[in-house]
CSV table of C-alpha atoms in Angstrom, one decimal:
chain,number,residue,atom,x,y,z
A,220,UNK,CA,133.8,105.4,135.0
A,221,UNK,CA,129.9,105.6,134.8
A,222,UNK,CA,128.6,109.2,135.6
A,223,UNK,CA,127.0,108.8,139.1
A,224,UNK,CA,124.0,111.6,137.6
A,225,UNK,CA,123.7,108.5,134.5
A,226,UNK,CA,122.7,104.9,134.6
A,227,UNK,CA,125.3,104.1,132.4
A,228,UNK,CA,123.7,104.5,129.1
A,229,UNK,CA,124.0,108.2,128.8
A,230,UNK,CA,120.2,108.6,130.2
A,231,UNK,CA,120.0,110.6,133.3
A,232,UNK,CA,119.3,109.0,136.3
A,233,UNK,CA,116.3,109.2,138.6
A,234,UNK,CA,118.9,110.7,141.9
A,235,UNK,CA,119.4,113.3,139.4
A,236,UNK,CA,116.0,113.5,138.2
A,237,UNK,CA,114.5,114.2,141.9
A,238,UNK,CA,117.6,116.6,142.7
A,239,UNK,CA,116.4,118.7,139.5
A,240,UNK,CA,112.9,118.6,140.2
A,241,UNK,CA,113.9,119.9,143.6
A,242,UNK,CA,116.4,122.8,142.7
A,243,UNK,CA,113.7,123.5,140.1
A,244,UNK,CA,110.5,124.1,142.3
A,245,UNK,CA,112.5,125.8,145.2
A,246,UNK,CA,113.5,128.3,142.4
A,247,UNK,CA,110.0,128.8,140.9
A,248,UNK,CA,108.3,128.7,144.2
A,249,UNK,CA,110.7,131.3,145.7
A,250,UNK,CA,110.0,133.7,142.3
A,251,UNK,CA,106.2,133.0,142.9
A,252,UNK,CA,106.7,133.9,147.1
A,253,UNK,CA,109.2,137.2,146.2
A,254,UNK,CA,107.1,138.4,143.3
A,255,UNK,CA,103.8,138.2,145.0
A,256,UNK,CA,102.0,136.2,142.2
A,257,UNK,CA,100.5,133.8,144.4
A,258,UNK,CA,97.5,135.8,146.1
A,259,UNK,CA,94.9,134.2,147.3
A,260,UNK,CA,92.2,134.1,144.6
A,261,UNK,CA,94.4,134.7,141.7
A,262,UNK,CA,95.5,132.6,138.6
A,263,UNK,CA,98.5,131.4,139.9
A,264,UNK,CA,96.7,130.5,143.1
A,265,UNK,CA,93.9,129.1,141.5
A,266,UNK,CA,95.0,126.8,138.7
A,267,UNK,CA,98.7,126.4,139.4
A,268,UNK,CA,99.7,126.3,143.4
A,269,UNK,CA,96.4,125.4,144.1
A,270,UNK,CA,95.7,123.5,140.8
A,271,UNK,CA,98.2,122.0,138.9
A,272,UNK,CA,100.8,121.3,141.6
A,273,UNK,CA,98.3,120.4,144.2
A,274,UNK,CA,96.8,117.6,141.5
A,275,UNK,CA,100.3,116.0,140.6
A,276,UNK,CA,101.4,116.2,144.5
A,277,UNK,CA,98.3,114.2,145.8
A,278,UNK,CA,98.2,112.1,143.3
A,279,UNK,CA,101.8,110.9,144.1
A,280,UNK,CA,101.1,111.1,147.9
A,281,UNK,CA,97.6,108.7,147.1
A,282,UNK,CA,100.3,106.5,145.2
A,283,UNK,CA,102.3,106.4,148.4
A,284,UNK,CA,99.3,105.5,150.2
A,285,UNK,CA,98.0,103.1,148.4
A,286,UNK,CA,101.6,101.0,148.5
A,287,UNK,CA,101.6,101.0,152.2
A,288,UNK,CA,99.3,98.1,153.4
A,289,UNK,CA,100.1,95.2,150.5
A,290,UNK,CA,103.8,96.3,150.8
A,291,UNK,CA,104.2,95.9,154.8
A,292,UNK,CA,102.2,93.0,154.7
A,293,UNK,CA,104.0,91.1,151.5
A,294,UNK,CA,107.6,92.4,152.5
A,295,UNK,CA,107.2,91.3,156.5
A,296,UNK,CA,105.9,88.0,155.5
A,297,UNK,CA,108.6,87.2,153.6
A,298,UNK,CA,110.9,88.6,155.7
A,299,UNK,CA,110.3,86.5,158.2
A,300,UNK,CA,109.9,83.2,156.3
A,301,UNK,CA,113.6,84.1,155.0
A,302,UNK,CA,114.7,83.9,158.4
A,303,UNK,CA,114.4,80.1,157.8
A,304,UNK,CA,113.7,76.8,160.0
A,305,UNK,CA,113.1,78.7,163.4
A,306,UNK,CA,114.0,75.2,165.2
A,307,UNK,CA,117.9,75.5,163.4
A,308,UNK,CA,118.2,79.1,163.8
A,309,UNK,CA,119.2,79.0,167.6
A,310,UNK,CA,121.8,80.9,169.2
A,311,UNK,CA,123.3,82.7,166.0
A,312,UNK,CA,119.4,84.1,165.0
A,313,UNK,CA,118.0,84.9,168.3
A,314,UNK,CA,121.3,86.9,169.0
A,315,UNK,CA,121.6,88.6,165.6
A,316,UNK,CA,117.6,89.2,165.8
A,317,UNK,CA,118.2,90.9,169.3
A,318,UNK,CA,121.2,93.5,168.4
A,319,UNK,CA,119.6,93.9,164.9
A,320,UNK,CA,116.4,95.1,166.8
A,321,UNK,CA,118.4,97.0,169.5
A,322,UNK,CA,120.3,98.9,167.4
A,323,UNK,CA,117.5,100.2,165.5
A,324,UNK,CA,115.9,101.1,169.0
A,325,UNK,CA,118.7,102.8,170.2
A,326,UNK,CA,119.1,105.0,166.4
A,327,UNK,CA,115.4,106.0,166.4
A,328,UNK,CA,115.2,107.1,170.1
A,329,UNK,CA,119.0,109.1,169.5
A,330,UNK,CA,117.0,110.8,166.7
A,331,UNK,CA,114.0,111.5,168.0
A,332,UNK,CA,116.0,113.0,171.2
A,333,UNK,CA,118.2,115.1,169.3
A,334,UNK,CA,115.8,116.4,166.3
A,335,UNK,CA,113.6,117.4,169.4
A,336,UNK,CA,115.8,119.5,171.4
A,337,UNK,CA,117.2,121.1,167.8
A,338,UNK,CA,113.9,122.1,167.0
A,339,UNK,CA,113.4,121.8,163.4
A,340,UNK,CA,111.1,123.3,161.5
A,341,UNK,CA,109.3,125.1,164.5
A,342,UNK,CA,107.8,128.3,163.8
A,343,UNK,CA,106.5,127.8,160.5
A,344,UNK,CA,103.1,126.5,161.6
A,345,UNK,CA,101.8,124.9,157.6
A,346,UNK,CA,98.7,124.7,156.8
A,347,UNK,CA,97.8,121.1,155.8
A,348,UNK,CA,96.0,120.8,152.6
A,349,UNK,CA,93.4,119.1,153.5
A,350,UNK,CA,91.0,119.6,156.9
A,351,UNK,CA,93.3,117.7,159.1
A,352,UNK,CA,93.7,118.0,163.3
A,353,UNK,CA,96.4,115.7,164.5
A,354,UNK,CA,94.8,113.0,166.6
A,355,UNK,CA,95.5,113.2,170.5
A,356,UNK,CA,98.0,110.0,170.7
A,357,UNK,CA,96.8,107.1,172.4
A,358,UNK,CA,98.1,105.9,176.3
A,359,UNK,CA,101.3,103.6,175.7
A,360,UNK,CA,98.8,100.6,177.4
A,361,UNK,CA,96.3,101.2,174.9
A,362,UNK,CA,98.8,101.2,171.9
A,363,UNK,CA,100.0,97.8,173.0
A,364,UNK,CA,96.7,96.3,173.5
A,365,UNK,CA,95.3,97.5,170.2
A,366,UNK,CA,99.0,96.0,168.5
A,367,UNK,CA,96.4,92.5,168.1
A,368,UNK,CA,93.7,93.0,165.5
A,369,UNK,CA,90.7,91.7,166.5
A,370,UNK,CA,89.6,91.6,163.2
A,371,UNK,CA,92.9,91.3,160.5
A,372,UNK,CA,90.9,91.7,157.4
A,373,UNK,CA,89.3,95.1,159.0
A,374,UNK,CA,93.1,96.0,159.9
A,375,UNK,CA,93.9,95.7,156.3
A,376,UNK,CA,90.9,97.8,154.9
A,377,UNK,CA,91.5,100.4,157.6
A,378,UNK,CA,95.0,100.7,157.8
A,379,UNK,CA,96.0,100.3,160.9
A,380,UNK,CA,99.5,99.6,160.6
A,381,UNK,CA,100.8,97.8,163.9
A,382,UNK,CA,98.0,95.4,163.6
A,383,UNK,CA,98.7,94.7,160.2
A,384,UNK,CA,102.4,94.4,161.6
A,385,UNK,CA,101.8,91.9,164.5
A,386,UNK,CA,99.7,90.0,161.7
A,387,UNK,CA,102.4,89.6,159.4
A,388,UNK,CA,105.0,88.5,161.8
A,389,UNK,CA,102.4,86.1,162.9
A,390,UNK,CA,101.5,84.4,160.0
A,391,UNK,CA,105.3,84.6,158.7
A,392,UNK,CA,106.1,82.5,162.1
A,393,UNK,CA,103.5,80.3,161.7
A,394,UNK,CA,104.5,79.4,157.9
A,395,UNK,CA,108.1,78.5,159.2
A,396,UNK,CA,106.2,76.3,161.5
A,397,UNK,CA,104.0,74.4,159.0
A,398,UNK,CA,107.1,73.7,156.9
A,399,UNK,CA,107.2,71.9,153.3
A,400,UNK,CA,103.5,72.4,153.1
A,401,UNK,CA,103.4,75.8,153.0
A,402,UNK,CA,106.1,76.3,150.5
A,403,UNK,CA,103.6,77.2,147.5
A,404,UNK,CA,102.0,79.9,149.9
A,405,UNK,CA,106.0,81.3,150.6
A,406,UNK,CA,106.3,81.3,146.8
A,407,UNK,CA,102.7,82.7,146.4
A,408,UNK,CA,103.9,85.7,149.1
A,409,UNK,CA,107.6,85.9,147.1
A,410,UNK,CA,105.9,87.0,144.0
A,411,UNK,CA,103.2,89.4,145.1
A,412,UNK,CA,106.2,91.1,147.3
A,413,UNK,CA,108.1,91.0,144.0
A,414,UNK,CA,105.2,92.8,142.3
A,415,UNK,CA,104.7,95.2,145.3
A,416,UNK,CA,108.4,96.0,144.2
A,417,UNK,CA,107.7,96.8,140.8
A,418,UNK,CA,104.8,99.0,141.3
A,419,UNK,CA,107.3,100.8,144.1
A,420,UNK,CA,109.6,101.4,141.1
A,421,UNK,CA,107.1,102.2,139.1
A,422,UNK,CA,105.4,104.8,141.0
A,423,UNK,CA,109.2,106.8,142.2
A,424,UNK,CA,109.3,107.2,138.3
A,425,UNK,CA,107.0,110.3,138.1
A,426,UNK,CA,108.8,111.2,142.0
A,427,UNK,CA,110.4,114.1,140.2
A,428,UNK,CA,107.6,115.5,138.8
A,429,UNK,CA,105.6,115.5,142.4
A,430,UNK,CA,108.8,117.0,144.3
A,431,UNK,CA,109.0,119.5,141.7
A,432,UNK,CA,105.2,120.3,142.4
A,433,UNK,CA,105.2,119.8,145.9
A,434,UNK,CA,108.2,121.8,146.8
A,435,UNK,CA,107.4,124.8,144.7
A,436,UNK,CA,103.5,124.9,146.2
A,437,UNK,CA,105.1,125.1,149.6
A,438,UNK,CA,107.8,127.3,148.4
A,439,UNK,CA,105.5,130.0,146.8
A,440,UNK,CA,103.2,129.6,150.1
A,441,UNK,CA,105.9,129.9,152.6
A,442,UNK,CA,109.0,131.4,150.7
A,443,UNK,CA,112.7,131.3,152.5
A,444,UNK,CA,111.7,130.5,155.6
A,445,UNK,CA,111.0,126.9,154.6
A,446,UNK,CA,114.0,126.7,152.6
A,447,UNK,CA,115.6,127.5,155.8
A,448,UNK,CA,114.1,124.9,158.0
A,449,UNK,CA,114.8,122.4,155.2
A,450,UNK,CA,118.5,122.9,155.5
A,451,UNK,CA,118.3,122.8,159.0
A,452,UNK,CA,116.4,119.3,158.5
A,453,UNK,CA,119.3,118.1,155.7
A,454,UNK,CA,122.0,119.2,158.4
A,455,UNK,CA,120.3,117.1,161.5
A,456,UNK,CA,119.9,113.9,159.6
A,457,UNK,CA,123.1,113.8,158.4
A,458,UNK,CA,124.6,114.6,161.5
A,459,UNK,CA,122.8,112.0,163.4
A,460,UNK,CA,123.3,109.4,161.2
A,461,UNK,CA,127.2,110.7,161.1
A,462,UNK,CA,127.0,109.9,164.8
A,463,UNK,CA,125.3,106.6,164.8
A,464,UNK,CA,128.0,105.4,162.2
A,465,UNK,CA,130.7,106.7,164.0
A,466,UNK,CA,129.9,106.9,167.4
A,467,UNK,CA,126.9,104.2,168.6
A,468,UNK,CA,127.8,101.1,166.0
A,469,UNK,CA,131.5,101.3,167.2
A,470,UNK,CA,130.5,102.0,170.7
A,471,UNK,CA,128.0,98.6,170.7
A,472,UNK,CA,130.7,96.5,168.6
A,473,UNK,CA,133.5,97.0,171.8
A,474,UNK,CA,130.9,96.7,174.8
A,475,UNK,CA,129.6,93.2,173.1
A,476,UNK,CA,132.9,91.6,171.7
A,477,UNK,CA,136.0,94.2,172.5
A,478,UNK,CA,137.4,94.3,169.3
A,479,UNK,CA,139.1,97.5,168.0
A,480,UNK,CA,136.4,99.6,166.6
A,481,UNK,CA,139.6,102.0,164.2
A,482,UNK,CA,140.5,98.3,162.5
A,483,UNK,CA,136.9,97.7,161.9
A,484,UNK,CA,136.0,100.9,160.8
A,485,UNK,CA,138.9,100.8,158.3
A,486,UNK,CA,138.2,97.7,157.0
A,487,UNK,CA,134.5,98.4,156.5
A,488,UNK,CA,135.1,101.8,154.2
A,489,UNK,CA,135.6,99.5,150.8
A,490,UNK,CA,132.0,98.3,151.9
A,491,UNK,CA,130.2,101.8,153.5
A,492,UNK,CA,131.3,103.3,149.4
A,493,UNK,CA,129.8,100.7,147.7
A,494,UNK,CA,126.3,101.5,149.8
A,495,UNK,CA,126.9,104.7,149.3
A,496,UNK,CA,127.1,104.6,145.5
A,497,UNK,CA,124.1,101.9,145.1
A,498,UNK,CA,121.8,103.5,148.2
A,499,UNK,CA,120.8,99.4,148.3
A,500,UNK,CA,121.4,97.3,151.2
A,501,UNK,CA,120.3,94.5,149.4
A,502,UNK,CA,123.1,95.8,146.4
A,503,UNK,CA,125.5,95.6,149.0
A,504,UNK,CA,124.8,92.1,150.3
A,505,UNK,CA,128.0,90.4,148.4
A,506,UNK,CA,130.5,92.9,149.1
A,507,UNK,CA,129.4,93.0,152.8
A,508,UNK,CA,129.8,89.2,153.2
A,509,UNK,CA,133.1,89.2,151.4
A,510,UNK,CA,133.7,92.0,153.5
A,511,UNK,CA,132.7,90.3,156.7
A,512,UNK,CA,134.3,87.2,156.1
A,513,UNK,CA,137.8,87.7,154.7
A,514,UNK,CA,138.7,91.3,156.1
A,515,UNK,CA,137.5,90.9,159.0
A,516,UNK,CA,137.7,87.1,159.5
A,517,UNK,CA,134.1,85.8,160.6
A,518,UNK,CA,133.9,82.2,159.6
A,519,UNK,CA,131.3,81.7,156.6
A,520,UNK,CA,128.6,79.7,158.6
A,521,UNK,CA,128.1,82.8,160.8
A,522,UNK,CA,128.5,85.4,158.1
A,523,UNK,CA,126.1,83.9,155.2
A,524,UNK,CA,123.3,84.2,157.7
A,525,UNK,CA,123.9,87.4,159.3
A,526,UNK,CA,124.5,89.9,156.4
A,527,UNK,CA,121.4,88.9,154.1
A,528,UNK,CA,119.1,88.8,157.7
A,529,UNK,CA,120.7,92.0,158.4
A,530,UNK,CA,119.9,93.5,154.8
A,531,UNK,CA,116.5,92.4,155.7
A,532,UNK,CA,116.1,94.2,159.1
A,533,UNK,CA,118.5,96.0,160.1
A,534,UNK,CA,117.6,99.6,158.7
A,535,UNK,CA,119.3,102.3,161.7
A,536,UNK,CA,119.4,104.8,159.4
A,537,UNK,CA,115.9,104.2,158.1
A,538,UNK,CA,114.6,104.3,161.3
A,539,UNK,CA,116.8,107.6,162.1
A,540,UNK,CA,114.7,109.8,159.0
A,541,UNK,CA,111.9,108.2,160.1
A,542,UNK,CA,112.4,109.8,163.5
A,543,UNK,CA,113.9,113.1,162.6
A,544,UNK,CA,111.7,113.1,159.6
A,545,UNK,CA,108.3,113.2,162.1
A,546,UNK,CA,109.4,115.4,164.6
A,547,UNK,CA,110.6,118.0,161.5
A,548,UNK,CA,106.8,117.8,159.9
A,549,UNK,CA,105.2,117.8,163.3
A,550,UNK,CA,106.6,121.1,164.2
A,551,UNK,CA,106.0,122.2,160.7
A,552,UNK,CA,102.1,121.5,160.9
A,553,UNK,CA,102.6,122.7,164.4
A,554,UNK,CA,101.2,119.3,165.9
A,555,UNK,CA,102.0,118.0,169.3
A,556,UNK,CA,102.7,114.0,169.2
A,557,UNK,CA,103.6,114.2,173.0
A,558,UNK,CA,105.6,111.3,174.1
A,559,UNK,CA,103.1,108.7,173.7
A,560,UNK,CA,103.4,109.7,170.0
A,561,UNK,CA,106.9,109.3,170.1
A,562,UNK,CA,107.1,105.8,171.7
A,563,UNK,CA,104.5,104.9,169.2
A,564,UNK,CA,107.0,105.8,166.3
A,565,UNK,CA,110.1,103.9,168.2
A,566,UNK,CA,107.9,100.8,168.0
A,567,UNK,CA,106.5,101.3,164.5
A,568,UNK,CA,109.9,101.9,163.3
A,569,UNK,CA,111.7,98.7,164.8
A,570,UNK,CA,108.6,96.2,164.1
A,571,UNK,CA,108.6,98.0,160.6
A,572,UNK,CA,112.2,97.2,160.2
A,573,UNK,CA,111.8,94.0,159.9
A,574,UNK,CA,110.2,94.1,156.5
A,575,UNK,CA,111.8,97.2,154.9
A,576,UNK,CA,113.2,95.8,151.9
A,577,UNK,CA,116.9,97.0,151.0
A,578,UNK,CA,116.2,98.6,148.0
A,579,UNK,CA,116.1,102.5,147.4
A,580,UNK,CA,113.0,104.5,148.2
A,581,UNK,CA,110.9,101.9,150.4
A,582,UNK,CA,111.6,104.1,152.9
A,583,UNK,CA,109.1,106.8,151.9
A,584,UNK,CA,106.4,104.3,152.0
A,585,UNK,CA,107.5,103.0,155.4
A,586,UNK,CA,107.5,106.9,156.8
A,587,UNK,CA,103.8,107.3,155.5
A,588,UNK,CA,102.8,104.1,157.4
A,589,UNK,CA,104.6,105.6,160.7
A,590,UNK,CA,102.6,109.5,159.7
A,591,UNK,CA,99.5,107.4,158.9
A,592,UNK,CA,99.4,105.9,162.6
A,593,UNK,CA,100.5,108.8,164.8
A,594,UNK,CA,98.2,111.3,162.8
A,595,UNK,CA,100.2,113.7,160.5
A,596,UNK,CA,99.8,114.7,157.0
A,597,UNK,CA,101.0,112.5,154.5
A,598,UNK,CA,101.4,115.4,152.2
A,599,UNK,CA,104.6,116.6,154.4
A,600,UNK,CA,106.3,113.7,152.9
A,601,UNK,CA,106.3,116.0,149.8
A,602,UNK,CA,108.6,118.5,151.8
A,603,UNK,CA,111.7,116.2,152.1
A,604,UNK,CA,111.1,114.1,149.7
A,605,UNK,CA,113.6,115.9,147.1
A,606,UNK,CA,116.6,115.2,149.5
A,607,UNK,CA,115.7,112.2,150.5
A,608,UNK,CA,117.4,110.5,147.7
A,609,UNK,CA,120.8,112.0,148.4
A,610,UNK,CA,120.2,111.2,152.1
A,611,UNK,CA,119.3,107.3,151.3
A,612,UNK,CA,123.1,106.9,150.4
A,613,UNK,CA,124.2,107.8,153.8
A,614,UNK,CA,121.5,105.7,155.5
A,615,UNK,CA,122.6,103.2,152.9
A,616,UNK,CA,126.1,103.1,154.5
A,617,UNK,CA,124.8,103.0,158.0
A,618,UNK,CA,122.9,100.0,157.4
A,619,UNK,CA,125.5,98.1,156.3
A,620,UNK,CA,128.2,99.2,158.6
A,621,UNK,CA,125.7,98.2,161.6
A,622,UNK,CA,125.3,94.7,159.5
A,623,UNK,CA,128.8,94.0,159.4
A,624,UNK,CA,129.2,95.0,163.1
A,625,UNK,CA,126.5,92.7,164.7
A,626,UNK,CA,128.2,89.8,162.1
A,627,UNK,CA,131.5,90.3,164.4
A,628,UNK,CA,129.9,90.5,167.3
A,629,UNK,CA,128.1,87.0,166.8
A,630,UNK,CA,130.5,85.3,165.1
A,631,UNK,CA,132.9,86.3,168.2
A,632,UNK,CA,130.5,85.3,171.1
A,633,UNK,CA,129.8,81.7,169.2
A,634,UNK,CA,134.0,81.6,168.4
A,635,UNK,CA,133.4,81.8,164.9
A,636,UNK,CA,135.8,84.8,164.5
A,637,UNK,CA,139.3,84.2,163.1
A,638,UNK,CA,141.2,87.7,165.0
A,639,UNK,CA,144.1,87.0,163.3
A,640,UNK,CA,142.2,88.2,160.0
A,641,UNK,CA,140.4,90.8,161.8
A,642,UNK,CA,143.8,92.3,163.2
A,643,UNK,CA,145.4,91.5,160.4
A,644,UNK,CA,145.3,94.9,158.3
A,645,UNK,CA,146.1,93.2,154.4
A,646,UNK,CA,143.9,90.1,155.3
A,647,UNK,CA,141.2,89.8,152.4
A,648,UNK,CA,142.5,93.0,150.5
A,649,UNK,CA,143.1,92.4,146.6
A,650,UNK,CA,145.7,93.4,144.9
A,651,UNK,CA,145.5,91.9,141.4
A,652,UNK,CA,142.9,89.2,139.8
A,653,UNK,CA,144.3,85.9,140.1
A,654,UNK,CA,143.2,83.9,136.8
A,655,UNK,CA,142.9,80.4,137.1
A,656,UNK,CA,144.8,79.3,133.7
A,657,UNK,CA,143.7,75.9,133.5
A,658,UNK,CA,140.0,77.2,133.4
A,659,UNK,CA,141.0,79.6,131.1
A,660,UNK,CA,142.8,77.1,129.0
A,661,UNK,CA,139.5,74.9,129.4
A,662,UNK,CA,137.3,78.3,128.6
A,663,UNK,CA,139.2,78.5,124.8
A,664,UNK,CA,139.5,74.9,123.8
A,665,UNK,CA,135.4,75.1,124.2
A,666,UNK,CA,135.6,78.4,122.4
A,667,UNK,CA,137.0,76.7,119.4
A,668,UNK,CA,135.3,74.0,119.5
C-alpha cells in the first residue's frame, strides 16, 4: 500500500508538504511570540516577520490573485458547454441543475448561520498588511443589478467577479446554441482552462513554503491566541460539513424520492473513501458512476449525465469553507459584512459552483474571488490555508455523496431507478475479478506472436 504522506515513488507528497510547513511556522512563530524577538523595529521584525515571510506570503497571495479572473472565466465556460445540446438536455438537466444548485444554497447559508452564531475568530482584531478598510457592502438590489457588466472587458481588467460570472454563463449558453460552428472556440476554451490548470498546479507547488511564512508571521504577531481560534475554525468546518453529509444530503434524498437514506448511506462509503483519499471530485467520477449505477441501481442513461455534471457543479462542501472560511477572517480583521455581505457570498458561491473544477486546491482561488468581492484581505487566506488541504478530503466526500444523491433522486422521479438494486444490499458489490478467458487466451496467442 502507497504511503498516503508519498506519491508512490518514495517522494513526499505536497498534503504532507503543506501539513509540515504548517506545524513548522506555528512552532517558530510561537518561539518568536513567547521569546519576545519580534519587537517592533528589530531584526526579526524588520527583515524576517516583516521581510522575508511577508515577501514569500504576498507573493503567493498575488499568485492567487492573478489565477482568479482567466480561471473563473475558462473553467465556467467550459462548464457550461459540457452541459451539452441545451435542446436534449430536458427534464434530467433542468432537474439535476436545480438540486445541484439548491443544495449548495442550502450548505453555504447552514454555514454561514452556524460559523456566525459560534463566533470564530472574534476578539483577535488582525491587523491587515496592507492599508485596507472593508468596503460597506452593497444593497442586495444593487448587487443584482450590477450582476450585468456593462462593459465585460472592463469586468475582466477590474475584477469584478459576478460580472465576469454572469459573462461566462452567458457566452457558455450561447456557444451551446451556435452549435458545430463553434466547436473550435469550445476547443480554443478546453485548452486555455487546461493551461489555467497547470499554472494552478504549478503555483500550490511553492504552497508550503508560503504557509510556512504566513503562519509563522501571524504566529509571532499574535501568539496562542490565533492557534486557538484556528482550532476552533478546523473544528466548525468539519463539523458542518459532518452535518451536511450526514444530516441535509439524506434529509433532501427522502423528501424528493423516499428512498432509505441508512441503505444509501452504506452503499456510498466505498465511494465517500475513495474522495477522501484523492480530495478530487473529478478522481472520483468512475467510482461514483459505478457506484451510482450498480449499487444503487440508477439506469446508465440517467447516471452518465448526472455524476460528471455533478463533479462539475456540485461543490457543498466548497461552498461550506467558503462560508465558514469568510465569516472566520471577517471577525479576525474585525470587519462587519452585515447581511448584504453575506447574501452576496451565498450567491457568489452557488454561481461560482458551477465552474469550480474537481480537482484539489481550486478552491483557494474560488475563496479569493468571494474575499475579492465582499472586501476582505486576501492575505487571510494565508491563515487556513495550511489545513485546508486536510479539510479538502472531507469536502471531497461531501461532494460526491451529494452527487450520487441528486443521481437517485432523478433517476427515481424520470423511473430510471431499478429499487430492487438499490434495496438490494450485495447488488453491485465485488467479490473476486472475473477474467474473461477467451480474451485472455486471445491476449497470449498475440503475445507470442
Amino acid at each position: 500500500m502507497v504511503d498516503a504522506a508519498s506519491n508512490g515513488d518514495g517522494k513526499m507528497s505536497l498534503t504532507a508538504k503543506v501539513i509540515v510547513g504548517l506545524v513548522g511556522g506555528i512552532i517558530l512563530g510561537l518561539a518568536i511570540n513567547i521569546l519576545g524577538l519580534n519587537p517592533a523595529g528589530g531584526f526579526v521584525e524588520t527583515y524576517i516577520t516583516n521581510g522575508l515571510f511577508h515577501v514569500v506570503g504576498k507573493m503567493f497571495v498575488n499568485a492567487l490573485k492573478m489565477m482568479v479572473v482567466p480561471l473563473v472565466l475558462f473553467s465556467l465556460i467550459c462548464g457550461v458547454c459540457g452541459i451539452g445540446d441545451i435542446k436534449t438536455l430536458g427534464r434530467v438537466g433542468s432537474k439535476s441543475f436545480g438540486l445541484y444548485i439548491l443544495t449548495t444554497a442550502v450548505a453555504i447559508a447552514v454555514a454561514i448561520i452556524i460559523a456566525s452564531i459560534s463566533g470564530i475568530g472574534t476578539g483577535m482584531q488582525m491587523a491587515a498588511d496592507t492599508a485596507f478598510s472593508g468596503r460597506e457592502a452593497p444593497p442586495l438590489s444593487q448587487v443584482l443589478i450590477d450582476i450585468i457588466p456593462n462593459n465585460p472587458v472592463n469586468a475582466l481588467s477590474e475584477g469584478e467577479m459576478l460580472q465576469i460570472i454572469f459573462f461566462a454563463i452567458l457566452m457558455g449558453v450561447c456557444i451551446l446554441m451556435v452549435g458545430k460552428e463553434a466547436k473550435k472556440v469550445v476547443e480554443l476554451v478546453e485548452v486555455l482552462n487546461e493551461i489555467m490548470m497547470k499554472m494552478v498546479t504549478l503555483i500550490m507547488e511553492i504552497a508550503p513554503y508560503a504557509v510556512f511564512c504566513l503562519i509563522a508571521k501571524a504566529m509571532a504577531n499574535l501568539g496562542l491566541g490565533l492557534f486557538v481560534e484556528l482550532i476552533g475554525y478546523v473544528v466548525v468546518l468539519i463539523a458542518i460539513l459532518l452535518l451536511h453529509l450526514f444530516v441535509v444530503i439524506p434529509t433532501i434524498l427522502k423528501v424528493f424520492s423516499g428512498l432509505n437514506i441508512v441503505t444509501f448511506m452504506k452503499k456510498a462509503r466505498n465511494m465517500q473513501v475513495f474522495a477522501f483519499s484523492t480530495a478530487s471530485s473529478n478522481a472520483t467520477i468512475p467510482v461514483t458512476l459505478r457506484t451510482v449505477t450498480e449499487r444503487m441501481g440508477v439506469k446508465n442513461s440517467v447516471g452518465s449525465f448526472t455524476v460528471p455534471f455533478g463533479a462539475t457543479i456540485n461543490m457543498d462542501g466548497t461552498a461550506i469553507m467558503q462560508g465558514v472560511a469568510t465569516v472566520f477572517i471577517a471577525n479576525i480583521y474585525g470587519i462587519d459584512l452585515g447581511v448584504g455581505g453575506f447574501l452576496t457570498v451565498i450567491l457568489m458561491a452557488v454561481l461560482a459552483s458551477i465552474g469550480t473544477a474537481g480537482v484539489p486546491g481550486v478552491g483557494l482561488i474560488m475563496l479569493s474571488m468571494v474575499f475579492a468581492q465582499v472586501g476582505l484581505p486576501l492575505e487571510g487566506i494565508g491563515l487556513i490555508l495550511g489545513v485546508d488541504r486536510l479539510l479538502d478530503m472531507v469536502r471531497t466526500a461531501v461532494n460526491v455523496t451529494g452527487d450520487a444523491a441528486v443521481s437517485c433522486i432523478v433517476a427515481k422521479s424520470e423511473g430510471k431507478l431499478d429499487e430492487s438494486i438499490f434495496n438490494d444490499p450485495t447488488a453491485g458489490v465485488v467479490t473476486h475479478v472475473e477474467i474473461d478467458h477467451d480474451a485472455e487466451k486471445e491476449l497470449a496467442d498475440i503475445a507470442k506472436g
